[in-house]
């Protein structure tokens, strides 16, 4: 089974989120840039169009002005020509008086001056003409005006324009000279070539009646319409134009014609005859080509934007795939395909954040003796088992719960439960599911899941702390709680913390001599004299004060520090005996407690012997107390027997401590050759009980027969003491005589008075 690499999850996660955030930001930025480019483009195009429209209007205006000026010149020339002819006609009539002469004169001049016909109309209605003409011109308005002495102009339907001036002799009008120009003549003039043949001009009177229009009159019929219609948005411009025309002012404006085409209309009053030249040009006459380029440019820009957007989309897609892959790597346990610890922590955080305290319970599941599966069936089978368990867990959790493999054979569950009984029954059901495969096996192999649970009463805690609490609960199971769910309680953590502190203080204290040896006397019942002492360690820490063995011995037993402490105590005891001997004081057996941990070291007794020798301790003075429990360890029995023999050889006495605290058996006494048996204080809690008396008496008798001393421990009351006398127990250790005392005090109270 492969172990999963530890991951720096939170950092990885924040990194990923940061990248996601960054990509979103860049996406928004890109969209903003595209919108800005589009807006700029549209704005630019509109400005360009406005500029082009302005240019077009200026151009049309310029050309139309030129045309109007040409027309004006032309019309002025007609008038001047007619005035000169009038003078000649008067003279010819005066000189020759012949009508034929006038007619031939008119005929000649008409050809020269490009008139269709020239005629003289007399007051009496007679007409002398360069050629035969149809109709009666006498009544035409222009002719009538000329008979009044003014220059006139008239339109002859289907023929053309009649220009007329009065023939004046001796200050009175004697006739009218008329010049006919056909329409084509004028039409040629008003067909400008400047607008690539797209423009159209016409001459109208100030009321908008068309006087002369090009051959194709269709657009002008529609133009007529715009004067009549009053609803278009251009109506304002048209009114303005009508007013301007009456005031002999020119102007220009753009409008949309009835057929939807955009046009530019310029109007220029001519100097003669109250006529106005209208020029109508499609507004795209200039911009048509430019607009082509604009459209092309817009298309190119749009294409570029689309291309960029497509490239970005492709990149985004690639990035997303990459992100998903990273997510898989970061959150999926490669071994089982389920969630890993990072995924669990993330999910937990989400679940806990959204719920009130006490909604969820985080459970750690340890697969008991998993390494045996690896050892017995191979790591592949181990991997398969883990995958199988993971699948079972995934099926067992609901949508608002989570399951993951954290490491090796450790799984986490986040259950939406708070009731310990419900949690226990769910875990029991889970364990049954996991072991369902055994139903078909002839030799079942049970997988024991050891759950430790923390009901999350403080969801604000880091998920790792929450997981640690489930771990602490799991670790704190007792031997009889094998597959049972152990729930976390705050005392676990406090104890752990305390243990951690004490461990940290150990080394310093050992060097500083904070560990002190206290001595508690063992007293002969019959006379109260000293029969021996037991050395008991005290930890007198300068900051933390007195610490008792129950607080640190079990801890140091767990981590092996106890061996060094025992050597320290042993040496202190040797030092004291050495001093007593040197001072000529009375010597007596001193017992020292030995942890079972020492028996892993085959050389341990030799080491003790070395120390004893260094302080020249006589044989038989040092006693080693071994707790009852080490005698039960089947694997060690032979070793212990061997060690006891060795102790005797090296000159140590050996006692069996705490006899009766556990499952004591009288067989032990026979099996092991101990010098003393220390009866645990529990024997004497109720000395009035008959059974106690029987048992203690039997032990004492048996011990005596085996040649071992009996020491009664923890004797506090005179009743207990009286009882001991009745059962024949002679040596007593207990508060009734003395508590464990510091060396100086012990010497003062127990040795000085007993000095040899
Ligand atoms: P133990 O070896 O059974 O030591 C006897 C314990 O009973 C001592 O507790 C002692 O103070 C206590 N005691 C003596 N008379 C009375 C009494 O009349 N009433 C009551 N209630 N208690 C009495 P202490 O000193 O706290 O030691 C506890 C245990 O710690 C010892 O039990 C021993 O197993 C262990 N221990 C103490 N010192 C050492 C040591 O240096 N090395 C090792 N390995 N273990 C030690
Ligand atoms: Ca002891
Ligand atoms: Ca004891």
mmCIF file of C-alpha atoms in Angstrom, residues 58 68 84 145 229 239 400 558 682 713:
data_model
loop_
_atom_site.group_PDB
_atom_site.id
_atom_site.type_symbol
_atom_site.label_atom_id
_atom_site.label_comp_id
_atom_site.label_asym_id
_atom_site.label_seq_id
_atom_site.Cartn_x
_atom_site.Cartn_y
_atom_site.Cartn_z
ATOM 1 C CA UNK A 58 -20.414 71.299 -49.522
ATOM 2 C CA UNK A 68 -26.737 78.408 -61.153
ATOM 3 C CA UNK A 84 -29.470 94.168 -79.244
ATOM 4 C CA UNK A 145 -45.740 91.814 -69.502
ATOM 5 C CA UNK A 229 -46.344 65.888 -47.648
ATOM 6 C CA UNK A 239 -40.459 74.810 -44.825
ATOM 7 C CA UNK A 400 -24.647 16.672 2.767
ATOM 8 C CA UNK A 558 4.792 5.072 27.300
ATOM 9 C CA UNK A 682 -6.745 -2.723 47.853
ATOM 10 C CA UNK A 713 1.172 -1.645 51.562
#
